[in-house]
Tab-separated table of C-alpha atoms in Angstrom:
chain	number	residue	atom	x	y	z
A	697	UNK	CA	61.603	-26.060	55.966
A	698	UNK	CA	62.724	-22.468	56.198
A	699	UNK	CA	60.707	-19.846	57.993
A	700	UNK	CA	59.371	-17.203	55.608
A	701	UNK	CA	58.077	-15.010	58.369
A	702	UNK	CA	59.176	-15.061	61.952
A	703	UNK	CA	57.638	-12.786	64.548
A	704	UNK	CA	59.535	-12.253	67.805
A	705	UNK	CA	58.233	-10.513	70.911
A	706	UNK	CA	55.964	-8.323	68.810
A	707	UNK	CA	53.972	-5.710	70.711
A	708	UNK	CA	51.658	-2.927	69.658
A	709	UNK	CA	49.937	-0.187	71.614
A	710	UNK	CA	47.592	2.545	70.521
A	711	UNK	CA	48.495	5.214	73.059
A	712	UNK	CA	48.207	3.567	76.447
A	713	UNK	CA	46.003	0.796	75.065
A	714	UNK	CA	48.114	-2.307	74.657
A	715	UNK	CA	46.546	-4.479	71.937
A	716	UNK	CA	49.361	-6.969	71.299
A	717	UNK	CA	51.793	-8.392	73.869
A	718	UNK	CA	54.821	-10.559	73.254
A	719	UNK	CA	53.633	-12.296	70.100
A	720	UNK	CA	55.925	-15.087	68.876
A	721	UNK	CA	55.256	-17.335	65.921
A	722	UNK	CA	56.587	-18.285	62.533
A	723	UNK	CA	55.257	-19.310	59.151
A	724	UNK	CA	57.042	-21.829	56.979
A	725	UNK	CA	56.961	-21.994	53.215
A	726	UNK	CA	53.785	-23.645	51.941
A	727	UNK	CA	52.045	-23.520	55.307
A	728	UNK	CA	48.480	-22.376	55.811
A	729	UNK	CA	48.099	-20.815	59.231
A	730	UNK	CA	44.704	-19.744	60.548
A	731	UNK	CA	44.367	-17.172	63.283
A	732	UNK	CA	41.167	-17.396	65.278
A	733	UNK	CA	39.828	-15.612	68.316
A	734	UNK	CA	37.029	-13.338	69.384
A	735	UNK	CA	36.620	-9.776	68.129
A	736	UNK	CA	39.072	-7.390	69.725
A	737	UNK	CA	41.610	-10.106	70.478
A	738	UNK	CA	44.184	-8.425	68.218
A	739	UNK	CA	44.085	-10.850	65.271
A	740	UNK	CA	43.671	-8.210	62.579
A	741	UNK	CA	46.122	-5.834	64.219
A	742	UNK	CA	48.717	-8.587	64.241
A	743	UNK	CA	48.164	-9.316	60.557
A	744	UNK	CA	48.345	-5.601	59.742
A	745	UNK	CA	51.603	-5.341	61.701
A	746	UNK	CA	53.143	-7.988	59.486
A	747	UNK	CA	52.869	-5.850	56.354
A	748	UNK	CA	53.414	-2.671	58.346
A	749	UNK	CA	49.996	-1.131	57.801
A	750	UNK	CA	50.303	-0.773	61.568
A	751	UNK	CA	53.686	0.087	62.959
A	752	UNK	CA	54.634	-2.316	65.753
A	753	UNK	CA	55.695	-0.695	69.025
A	754	UNK	CA	58.232	-3.366	69.865
A	755	UNK	CA	59.755	-6.666	68.812
A	756	UNK	CA	61.040	-7.971	65.532
A	757	UNK	CA	59.532	-9.238	62.296
A	758	UNK	CA	61.928	-11.309	60.233
A	759	UNK	CA	61.229	-11.898	56.564
A	760	UNK	CA	63.574	-14.579	55.260
A	761	UNK	CA	65.868	-13.755	58.140
A	762	UNK	CA	65.929	-9.992	57.602
A	763	UNK	CA	64.470	-7.679	60.190
A	764	UNK	CA	61.985	-5.543	58.288
A	765	UNK	CA	61.565	-3.146	61.208
A	766	UNK	CA	65.102	-1.947	60.630
A	767	UNK	CA	64.666	1.711	59.545
A	768	UNK	CA	66.913	1.134	56.531
A	769	UNK	CA	64.777	-1.678	55.226
A	770	UNK	CA	62.823	-0.861	52.052
A	771	UNK	CA	59.246	-1.418	53.164
A	772	UNK	CA	57.787	-0.835	49.692
A	773	UNK	CA	59.637	-3.725	48.075
A	774	UNK	CA	58.933	-5.861	51.164
A	775	UNK	CA	55.201	-5.233	50.811
A	776	UNK	CA	55.205	-6.510	47.237
A	777	UNK	CA	56.223	-9.910	48.654
A	778	UNK	CA	53.062	-10.038	50.737
A	779	UNK	CA	49.612	-10.128	49.198
A	780	UNK	CA	46.881	-8.667	51.373
A	781	UNK	CA	43.162	-9.360	51.140
A	782	UNK	CA	40.940	-7.085	53.204
A	783	UNK	CA	37.596	-7.598	54.854
A	784	UNK	CA	36.152	-4.670	52.901
A	785	UNK	CA	37.735	-5.735	49.559
A	786	UNK	CA	39.202	-2.242	49.022
A	787	UNK	CA	39.264	-2.454	45.240
A	788	UNK	CA	40.394	0.684	43.429
A	789	UNK	CA	37.097	2.226	42.372
A	790	UNK	CA	38.611	4.176	39.486
A	791	UNK	CA	40.037	1.043	37.868
A	792	UNK	CA	38.173	-1.770	36.157
A	793	UNK	CA	38.688	-5.382	37.168
A	794	UNK	CA	41.656	-5.985	34.869
A	795	UNK	CA	43.362	-2.737	35.682
A	796	UNK	CA	42.904	-3.345	39.437
A	797	UNK	CA	45.101	-6.376	38.873
A	798	UNK	CA	47.661	-4.686	36.615
A	799	UNK	CA	48.239	-1.233	38.109
A	800	UNK	CA	50.463	-2.550	40.891
A	801	UNK	CA	52.423	-4.791	38.544
A	802	UNK	CA	53.044	-1.918	36.127
A	803	UNK	CA	53.718	0.909	38.576
A	804	UNK	CA	55.464	-0.979	41.366
A	805	UNK	CA	57.081	-4.010	39.736
A	806	UNK	CA	57.774	-2.219	36.448
A	807	UNK	CA	56.245	-4.926	34.278
A	808	UNK	CA	55.061	-4.083	30.776
A	809	UNK	CA	51.339	-3.662	30.193
A	810	UNK	CA	51.146	-6.811	28.045
A	811	UNK	CA	53.005	-8.949	30.562
A	812	UNK	CA	50.932	-7.588	33.451
A	813	UNK	CA	47.674	-8.261	31.617
A	814	UNK	CA	48.700	-11.794	30.776
A	815	UNK	CA	49.559	-12.534	34.410
A	816	UNK	CA	46.389	-10.819	35.655
A	817	UNK	CA	44.225	-12.775	33.214
A	818	UNK	CA	45.722	-16.011	34.500
A	819	UNK	CA	44.751	-15.225	38.077
A	820	UNK	CA	41.366	-13.772	37.131
A	821	UNK	CA	40.617	-17.084	35.416
A	822	UNK	CA	41.707	-18.900	38.540
A	823	UNK	CA	39.174	-16.980	40.666
A	824	UNK	CA	36.534	-17.198	37.940
A	825	UNK	CA	36.362	-13.479	37.196
A	826	UNK	CA	37.881	-13.421	33.700
A	827	UNK	CA	34.539	-12.627	32.107
A	828	UNK	CA	34.287	-9.388	34.069
A	829	UNK	CA	37.567	-7.731	33.141
A	830	UNK	CA	35.962	-4.475	31.972
A	831	UNK	CA	33.552	-4.169	34.897
A	832	UNK	CA	33.995	-1.479	37.524
A	833	UNK	CA	33.992	-2.483	41.207
A	834	UNK	CA	30.636	-0.765	41.788
A	835	UNK	CA	29.069	-3.131	39.244
A	836	UNK	CA	30.110	-6.281	41.143
A	837	UNK	CA	28.653	-8.205	44.066
A	838	UNK	CA	30.592	-8.594	47.309
A	839	UNK	CA	31.773	-12.114	46.517
A	840	UNK	CA	32.905	-11.038	43.065
A	841	UNK	CA	34.754	-8.054	44.506
A	842	UNK	CA	36.562	-10.258	46.982
A	843	UNK	CA	37.587	-12.703	44.262
A	844	UNK	CA	38.972	-9.809	42.218
A	845	UNK	CA	40.799	-8.567	45.323
A	846	UNK	CA	42.377	-12.012	45.678
A	847	UNK	CA	43.403	-11.963	42.005
A	848	UNK	CA	44.843	-8.480	42.475
A	849	UNK	CA	47.007	-9.674	45.354
A	850	UNK	CA	48.053	-12.831	43.484
A	851	UNK	CA	49.001	-10.849	40.378
A	852	UNK	CA	51.894	-9.365	42.318
A	853	UNK	CA	53.096	-12.961	42.724
A	854	UNK	CA	53.756	-12.657	46.442
A	855	UNK	CA	55.519	-15.177	48.671
A	856	UNK	CA	52.834	-15.041	51.327
A	857	UNK	CA	49.157	-14.169	51.213
A	858	UNK	CA	47.573	-12.438	54.183
A	859	UNK	CA	43.807	-12.680	54.523
A	860	UNK	CA	42.109	-10.342	56.982
A	861	UNK	CA	38.658	-11.821	57.614
A	862	UNK	CA	37.990	-12.137	53.881
A	863	UNK	CA	34.432	-13.423	54.247
A	864	UNK	CA	33.181	-11.356	57.187
A	865	UNK	CA	31.623	-8.608	55.071
A	866	UNK	CA	29.907	-11.009	52.667
A	867	UNK	CA	26.328	-12.183	52.438
A	868	UNK	CA	26.087	-15.803	53.608
A	869	UNK	CA	25.475	-17.177	50.115
A	870	UNK	CA	28.657	-15.520	48.821
A	871	UNK	CA	30.959	-16.866	51.511
A	872	UNK	CA	31.197	-20.222	49.735
A	873	UNK	CA	32.578	-18.895	46.455
A	874	UNK	CA	35.378	-17.031	48.228
A	875	UNK	CA	36.261	-19.926	50.533
A	876	UNK	CA	36.388	-22.215	47.524
A	877	UNK	CA	38.969	-19.966	45.857
A	878	UNK	CA	40.980	-19.935	49.087
A	879	UNK	CA	40.860	-23.726	49.358
A	880	UNK	CA	42.215	-23.998	45.820
A	881	UNK	CA	45.031	-21.629	46.689
A	882	UNK	CA	45.897	-23.602	49.797
A	883	UNK	CA	45.941	-26.807	47.763
A	884	UNK	CA	48.281	-25.223	45.236
A	885	UNK	CA	50.902	-24.838	47.957
A	886	UNK	CA	50.679	-21.091	48.533
A	887	UNK	CA	51.829	-19.836	51.930
A	888	UNK	CA	48.808	-18.302	53.630
A	889	UNK	CA	48.085	-16.519	56.875
A	890	UNK	CA	44.357	-16.280	57.410
A	891	UNK	CA	42.485	-14.355	60.077
A	892	UNK	CA	39.052	-15.918	60.034
A	893	UNK	CA	35.794	-16.618	61.789
A	894	UNK	CA	35.161	-19.596	59.488
A	895	UNK	CA	35.970	-22.440	61.847
A	896	UNK	CA	35.297	-25.095	59.267
A	897	UNK	CA	37.849	-23.524	56.950
A	898	UNK	CA	40.388	-23.238	59.763
A	899	UNK	CA	39.881	-26.896	60.686
A	900	UNK	CA	39.877	-28.382	57.192
A	901	UNK	CA	42.348	-26.277	55.292
A	902	UNK	CA	45.021	-25.041	57.660
A	903	UNK	CA	48.158	-26.841	58.794
A	904	UNK	CA	48.290	-24.859	61.974
A	905	UNK	CA	45.852	-22.818	64.042
A	906	UNK	CA	46.708	-19.928	66.311
A	907	UNK	CA	44.159	-18.945	68.925
A	908	UNK	CA	44.444	-15.376	70.179
A	909	UNK	CA	42.868	-13.892	73.243
A	910	UNK	CA	43.255	-10.376	74.694
A	911	UNK	CA	46.348	-9.513	72.680
A	912	UNK	CA	48.367	-12.668	73.264
A	913	UNK	CA	48.658	-16.047	71.555
A	914	UNK	CA	46.795	-18.271	73.984
A	915	UNK	CA	47.277	-21.533	72.149
A	916	UNK	CA	48.855	-22.789	68.975
A	917	UNK	CA	48.764	-26.191	67.355
A	918	UNK	CA	47.455	-28.411	64.593
A	919	UNK	CA	43.744	-28.156	63.779
A	920	UNK	CA	43.148	-31.473	65.599
A	921	UNK	CA	44.905	-30.255	68.718
A	922	UNK	CA	43.007	-26.962	68.806
A	923	UNK	CA	39.549	-28.140	67.788
A	924	UNK	CA	39.404	-31.653	69.259
A	925	UNK	CA	41.726	-31.422	72.156
A	926	UNK	CA	42.231	-27.831	73.331
A	927	UNK	CA	44.452	-27.497	76.378
A	928	UNK	CA	43.635	-23.978	77.497
A	929	UNK	CA	40.434	-23.091	79.305
A	930	UNK	CA	40.037	-19.934	77.159
A	931	UNK	CA	40.284	-21.933	73.940
A	932	UNK	CA	37.614	-24.335	75.134
A	933	UNK	CA	35.333	-21.473	76.142
A	934	UNK	CA	35.800	-19.713	72.797
A	935	UNK	CA	35.214	-22.850	70.738
A	936	UNK	CA	32.111	-23.888	72.643
A	937	UNK	CA	30.740	-20.386	72.192
A	938	UNK	CA	31.410	-20.308	68.470
A	939	UNK	CA	30.637	-23.893	67.483
A	940	UNK	CA	27.341	-24.222	69.326
B	617	UNK	CA	16.217	52.529	29.773
B	618	UNK	CA	15.444	52.155	26.119
B	619	UNK	CA	15.807	49.255	23.744
B	620	UNK	CA	17.084	51.461	20.905
B	621	UNK	CA	19.944	52.767	22.989
B	622	UNK	CA	20.787	49.244	24.109
B	623	UNK	CA	20.983	48.070	20.510
B	624	UNK	CA	23.018	51.148	19.584
B	625	UNK	CA	25.491	50.427	22.341
B	626	UNK	CA	25.845	46.808	21.318
B	627	UNK	CA	26.375	47.804	17.686
B	628	UNK	CA	28.916	50.438	18.531
B	629	UNK	CA	30.831	48.818	21.369
B	630	UNK	CA	30.571	45.067	20.749
B	631	UNK	CA	34.280	44.623	19.882
B	632	UNK	CA	35.260	46.242	23.178
B	633	UNK	CA	32.728	44.214	25.173
B	634	UNK	CA	33.782	41.015	23.452
B	635	UNK	CA	37.457	41.720	24.102
B	636	UNK	CA	36.652	42.355	27.757
B	637	UNK	CA	34.662	39.133	27.963
B	638	UNK	CA	37.571	37.324	26.309
B	639	UNK	CA	40.049	38.632	28.880
B	640	UNK	CA	37.646	37.738	31.694
B	641	UNK	CA	37.290	34.190	30.393
B	642	UNK	CA	41.019	33.874	29.813
B	643	UNK	CA	41.906	34.955	33.347
B	644	UNK	CA	39.260	32.782	34.951
B	645	UNK	CA	40.088	29.672	32.910
B	646	UNK	CA	43.830	29.889	33.510
B	647	UNK	CA	43.264	30.937	37.126
B	648	UNK	CA	40.945	28.016	37.812
B	649	UNK	CA	43.247	25.471	36.160
B	650	UNK	CA	46.396	26.732	37.873
B	651	UNK	CA	44.483	27.071	41.146
B	652	UNK	CA	43.207	23.499	40.871
B	653	UNK	CA	46.761	22.255	40.240
B	654	UNK	CA	48.017	24.192	43.265
B	655	UNK	CA	45.181	22.694	45.310
B	656	UNK	CA	45.956	19.147	44.162
B	657	UNK	CA	49.668	19.550	44.877
B	658	UNK	CA	48.950	20.904	48.364
B	659	UNK	CA	46.485	18.084	48.968
B	660	UNK	CA	49.119	15.482	48.073
B	661	UNK	CA	51.771	17.143	50.244
B	662	UNK	CA	49.541	17.635	53.271
B	663	UNK	CA	48.401	13.993	53.297
B	664	UNK	CA	51.938	12.524	53.406
B	665	UNK	CA	51.904	10.292	56.492
B	666	UNK	CA	54.090	11.739	59.251
B	667	UNK	CA	57.044	9.550	60.217
B	668	UNK	CA	57.335	9.060	63.973
B	669	UNK	CA	60.662	10.835	64.225
B	670	UNK	CA	63.593	12.164	62.245
B	671	UNK	CA	64.363	15.242	60.133
B	672	UNK	CA	61.701	14.348	57.569
B	673	UNK	CA	59.042	14.746	60.230
B	674	UNK	CA	60.286	18.230	61.170
B	675	UNK	CA	60.441	19.256	57.513
B	676	UNK	CA	56.920	18.018	56.842
B	677	UNK	CA	55.544	19.862	59.852
B	678	UNK	CA	57.197	23.117	58.742
B	679	UNK	CA	55.912	22.735	55.171
B	680	UNK	CA	52.448	21.979	56.504
B	681	UNK	CA	52.467	25.136	58.645
B	682	UNK	CA	53.581	27.281	55.696
B	683	UNK	CA	50.855	25.850	53.472
B	684	UNK	CA	48.253	26.370	56.195
B	685	UNK	CA	49.367	30.004	56.513
B	686	UNK	CA	49.069	30.481	52.734
B	687	UNK	CA	45.561	29.041	52.708
B	688	UNK	CA	44.347	31.064	55.676
B	689	UNK	CA	45.880	34.318	54.416
B	690	UNK	CA	44.421	34.202	50.928
B	691	UNK	CA	41.046	32.980	52.084
B	692	UNK	CA	40.931	35.584	54.812
B	693	UNK	CA	41.691	38.757	52.847
B	694	UNK	CA	39.767	40.358	49.961
B	695	UNK	CA	41.079	39.706	46.472
B	696	UNK	CA	40.722	43.399	45.660
B	697	UNK	CA	43.131	44.325	48.456
B	698	UNK	CA	45.517	41.548	47.441
B	699	UNK	CA	45.493	42.880	43.860
B	700	UNK	CA	46.450	46.368	44.963
B	701	UNK	CA	49.046	45.032	47.371
B	702	UNK	CA	50.707	42.696	44.883
B	703	UNK	CA	50.544	44.954	41.819
B	704	UNK	CA	51.453	48.293	43.378
B	705	UNK	CA	53.293	46.872	46.378
B	706	UNK	CA	55.681	44.804	44.297
B	707	UNK	CA	56.138	47.682	41.875
B	708	UNK	CA	56.890	50.025	44.772
B	709	UNK	CA	59.267	47.793	46.723
B	710	UNK	CA	61.198	46.110	43.917
B	711	UNK	CA	60.758	48.751	41.249
B	712	UNK	CA	59.369	46.153	38.830
B	713	UNK	CA	56.332	46.952	36.734
B	714	UNK	CA	54.336	43.722	36.430
B	715	UNK	CA	52.361	43.013	33.293
B	716	UNK	CA	48.749	43.746	34.289
B	717	UNK	CA	47.290	40.663	32.665
B	718	UNK	CA	49.969	38.467	34.216
B	719	UNK	CA	49.339	40.035	37.621
B	720	UNK	CA	45.619	39.369	37.193
B	721	UNK	CA	46.135	35.698	36.298
B	722	UNK	CA	48.608	35.330	39.166
B	723	UNK	CA	46.243	36.781	41.760
B	724	UNK	CA	43.267	34.721	40.642
B	725	UNK	CA	45.421	31.566	40.538
B	726	UNK	CA	46.827	31.805	44.045
B	727	UNK	CA	43.418	32.765	45.400
B	728	UNK	CA	41.746	29.816	43.744
B	729	UNK	CA	44.648	27.642	44.920
B	730	UNK	CA	43.898	28.508	48.535
B	731	UNK	CA	40.240	27.554	48.168
B	732	UNK	CA	40.982	24.486	46.055
B	733	UNK	CA	43.488	23.173	48.611
B	734	UNK	CA	40.683	22.839	51.139
B	735	UNK	CA	38.318	21.371	48.554
B	736	UNK	CA	40.940	18.780	47.554
B	737	UNK	CA	41.629	17.920	51.203
B	738	UNK	CA	37.933	17.268	51.680
B	739	UNK	CA	37.928	15.211	48.481
B	740	UNK	CA	40.810	13.036	49.693
B	741	UNK	CA	39.178	12.530	53.099
B	742	UNK	CA	35.923	11.497	51.409
B	743	UNK	CA	37.563	8.446	49.806
B	744	UNK	CA	37.545	5.470	52.111
B	745	UNK	CA	41.003	4.883	53.583
B	746	UNK	CA	40.780	1.203	52.649
B	747	UNK	CA	41.786	1.999	49.078
B	748	UNK	CA	44.815	3.908	50.304
B	749	UNK	CA	45.767	0.924	52.466
B	750	UNK	CA	45.224	-1.519	49.617
B	751	UNK	CA	47.550	0.537	47.417
B	752	UNK	CA	50.143	0.648	50.184
B	753	UNK	CA	49.750	-3.103	50.665
B	754	UNK	CA	50.740	-3.816	47.061
B	755	UNK	CA	53.852	-1.714	47.549
B	756	UNK	CA	52.879	1.716	46.220
B	757	UNK	CA	54.452	4.721	47.897
B	758	UNK	CA	52.475	7.855	48.784
B	759	UNK	CA	53.001	9.540	45.423
B	760	UNK	CA	52.090	6.426	43.396
B	761	UNK	CA	49.017	5.876	45.548
B	762	UNK	CA	47.909	9.459	45.025
B	763	UNK	CA	48.509	9.475	41.263
B	764	UNK	CA	47.051	6.059	40.454
B	765	UNK	CA	44.295	5.570	42.991
B	766	UNK	CA	43.297	8.617	44.997
B	767	UNK	CA	43.536	11.675	42.736
B	768	UNK	CA	41.554	10.257	39.779
B	769	UNK	CA	38.680	9.729	42.216
B	770	UNK	CA	39.276	13.003	44.037
B	771	UNK	CA	39.159	14.972	40.787
B	772	UNK	CA	35.856	13.373	39.876
B	773	UNK	CA	34.431	14.123	43.316
B	774	UNK	CA	35.564	17.734	43.429
B	775	UNK	CA	34.466	18.589	39.893
B	776	UNK	CA	31.225	20.266	41.022
B	777	UNK	CA	33.113	22.379	43.573
B	778	UNK	CA	35.738	23.260	40.964
B	779	UNK	CA	33.029	24.323	38.544
B	780	UNK	CA	31.663	26.511	41.280
B	781	UNK	CA	35.109	28.110	41.705
B	782	UNK	CA	35.239	28.718	37.957
B	783	UNK	CA	31.873	30.508	37.985
B	784	UNK	CA	32.958	32.575	40.985
B	785	UNK	CA	36.191	33.450	39.161
B	786	UNK	CA	34.320	34.664	36.075
B	787	UNK	CA	32.444	37.114	38.282
B	788	UNK	CA	35.293	37.986	40.634
B	789	UNK	CA	37.780	38.915	37.945
B	790	UNK	CA	35.804	42.175	37.895
B	791	UNK	CA	37.735	43.276	40.986
B	792	UNK	CA	40.879	43.286	38.848
B	793	UNK	CA	39.650	46.586	37.383
B	794	UNK	CA	41.404	48.206	40.357
B	795	UNK	CA	44.728	47.361	38.732
B	796	UNK	CA	43.360	48.341	35.295
B	797	UNK	CA	43.203	44.880	33.759
B	798	UNK	CA	41.007	45.425	30.692
B	799	UNK	CA	38.512	42.717	31.526
B	800	UNK	CA	34.777	42.975	30.943
B	801	UNK	CA	33.923	45.168	33.920
B	802	UNK	CA	36.781	47.575	33.254
B	803	UNK	CA	35.698	47.981	29.619
B	804	UNK	CA	32.069	48.380	30.674
B	805	UNK	CA	33.058	51.178	33.009
B	806	UNK	CA	34.878	52.928	30.167
B	807	UNK	CA	31.889	52.587	27.850
B	808	UNK	CA	29.522	53.821	30.546
B	809	UNK	CA	31.558	56.942	31.219
B	810	UNK	CA	31.843	57.624	27.493
B	811	UNK	CA	28.095	57.290	26.830
B	812	UNK	CA	26.536	58.144	30.220
B	813	UNK	CA	23.976	55.377	29.534
B	814	UNK	CA	24.638	53.412	32.725
B	815	UNK	CA	21.435	51.354	32.745
B	816	UNK	CA	21.799	50.084	29.180
B	817	UNK	CA	25.547	49.477	29.323
B	818	UNK	CA	25.429	47.560	32.600
B	819	UNK	CA	22.374	45.639	31.446
B	820	UNK	CA	24.294	44.358	28.415
B	821	UNK	CA	27.247	43.442	30.627
B	822	UNK	CA	24.973	41.567	33.027
B	823	UNK	CA	23.718	39.494	30.126
B	824	UNK	CA	27.256	38.752	28.940
B	825	UNK	CA	28.358	37.632	32.425
B	826	UNK	CA	25.267	35.478	32.715
B	827	UNK	CA	25.816	33.811	29.333
B	828	UNK	CA	29.375	32.971	30.339
B	829	UNK	CA	28.543	31.516	33.749
B	830	UNK	CA	25.484	29.647	32.513
B	831	UNK	CA	27.371	28.054	29.630
B	832	UNK	CA	30.186	26.962	31.916
B	833	UNK	CA	27.711	25.465	34.397
B	834	UNK	CA	26.002	23.487	31.634
B	835	UNK	CA	29.263	22.212	30.168
B	836	UNK	CA	30.509	21.057	33.573
B	837	UNK	CA	27.224	19.299	34.312
B	838	UNK	CA	27.597	17.346	31.065
B	839	UNK	CA	31.171	16.340	31.930
B	840	UNK	CA	30.071	15.170	35.394
B	841	UNK	CA	27.403	12.967	33.872
B	842	UNK	CA	29.907	11.491	31.427
B	843	UNK	CA	32.279	10.593	34.238
B	844	UNK	CA	29.536	8.893	36.222
B	845	UNK	CA	29.518	5.857	33.907
B	846	UNK	CA	26.933	3.058	33.757
B	847	UNK	CA	25.803	1.184	36.879
B	848	UNK	CA	25.401	-2.240	35.285
B	849	UNK	CA	27.811	-4.467	33.481
B	850	UNK	CA	27.148	-7.125	30.828
B	851	UNK	CA	29.602	-9.958	31.183
B	852	UNK	CA	31.844	-10.764	28.280
B	853	UNK	CA	30.353	-13.464	26.082
B	854	UNK	CA	26.760	-12.469	26.778
B	855	UNK	CA	23.757	-14.291	25.476
B	856	UNK	CA	23.805	-12.694	22.049
B	857	UNK	CA	27.366	-13.765	21.371
B	858	UNK	CA	26.885	-17.403	22.312
B	859	UNK	CA	23.662	-17.640	20.375
B	860	UNK	CA	23.805	-20.579	17.965
B	861	UNK	CA	22.526	-20.266	14.388
B	862	UNK	CA	19.633	-22.615	15.148
B	863	UNK	CA	18.583	-20.343	18.036
B	864	UNK	CA	18.438	-17.412	15.653
B	865	UNK	CA	16.344	-19.395	13.218
B	866	UNK	CA	14.002	-20.476	15.989
B	867	UNK	CA	13.644	-16.929	17.247
B	868	UNK	CA	12.765	-15.757	13.767
B	869	UNK	CA	10.188	-18.516	13.595
B	870	UNK	CA	8.647	-17.270	16.847
B	871	UNK	CA	8.377	-13.799	15.423
B	872	UNK	CA	6.685	-15.153	12.377
B	873	UNK	CA	4.148	-16.963	14.575
B	874	UNK	CA	3.553	-13.839	16.639
B	875	UNK	CA	2.738	-11.852	13.578
């Protein structure tokens, strides 16, 4: 299977503070990769580097073989290939649910309003938010907002979905509804890169798990390898802390 | 001060007062609108993310410095002095006689622009950066993000401050009398020196200014409330719409029992 995203020797510093060091990994088409690790280990920064919300300090990011850090590369069209779901939902407060999902399609992809609405309705149905199309974000609960945010990202029909701790800002009883949507997406064969604290999700849904610690990838493997048979001392320590 | 004289003055001079009030309103409306547009444009330009290197970075820094100088200069000098400087200064140096009304609108606009630029900047900063990032993440560039996501919210947020600028402009256009723009204060002065009834004339003018500012304040408050929108949302296909005929019949039956 071809690599959709390949990260080589990626590094990132904020001033003299080095948050990512020599990160190497790749994501194949249809794979679900979970990134776990304690807070401050650089998980989110790495994810944000991939769609250039943070500018990497060094290394290469290849998207279908093309280096997107090349200054001549069109980052705007590249970003449309990646769907991003944020911890804080980040819905557009001036748009209703439907228009949150269509504004990008119309303004960036140049789709017609009718086409965009049809596509958006399809994904809103998928996340169970089609009955709320005229609601404003402030009228929704956290779980509902996050499901709309997922539909918004899907409406752009991206190649890869990036999830940045999508359930961390939710009340416990709303985590389930969002994880359920994500499970469905994983089952449908979507390529996903998920930064998460939901160990159960990482174990059951992902094909591969990356464990990060202090800005480096400490261990990488299948969910069985990481959760049942971790090799590294740091991985063991982290898992025993989080699972007990 | 006598009531009879006041009524006399109103009866005799109302066309002149009304014309003055009209000019005052005209200058302050156009000035506020143009000023707000200047402010929004500056806000968009000054929030363009700086590239790490290259000629675009240098250009942006220069533009930013020029805009900062514009803002500081017009906020830091009196509008009355600016009026004299622009109207007579330009006439003196270039030998061009500006239209007085145009000069008035111009001065009020660029002044309001300087204040509005700061108000807009505050408005942009008040919106959580997550929405900006989300727009970037779906591939919008800076301009698209501003037009489709940020500015609609910014405009709503800065409406009270803009209304405030409008009210200030209605009052401050009176300084344009120094370049003989025939706004309300200028006309009042003429009437006062023709009648020598200062108390009555200025009393009437006070009332006219107050009516204008108060009306504007009320109108803007109504618009703000409109834009607020409802807090709750009824999902599509609510209970009433899925009600079956038998439910309706039963409900009617209940009512009948209650009565």
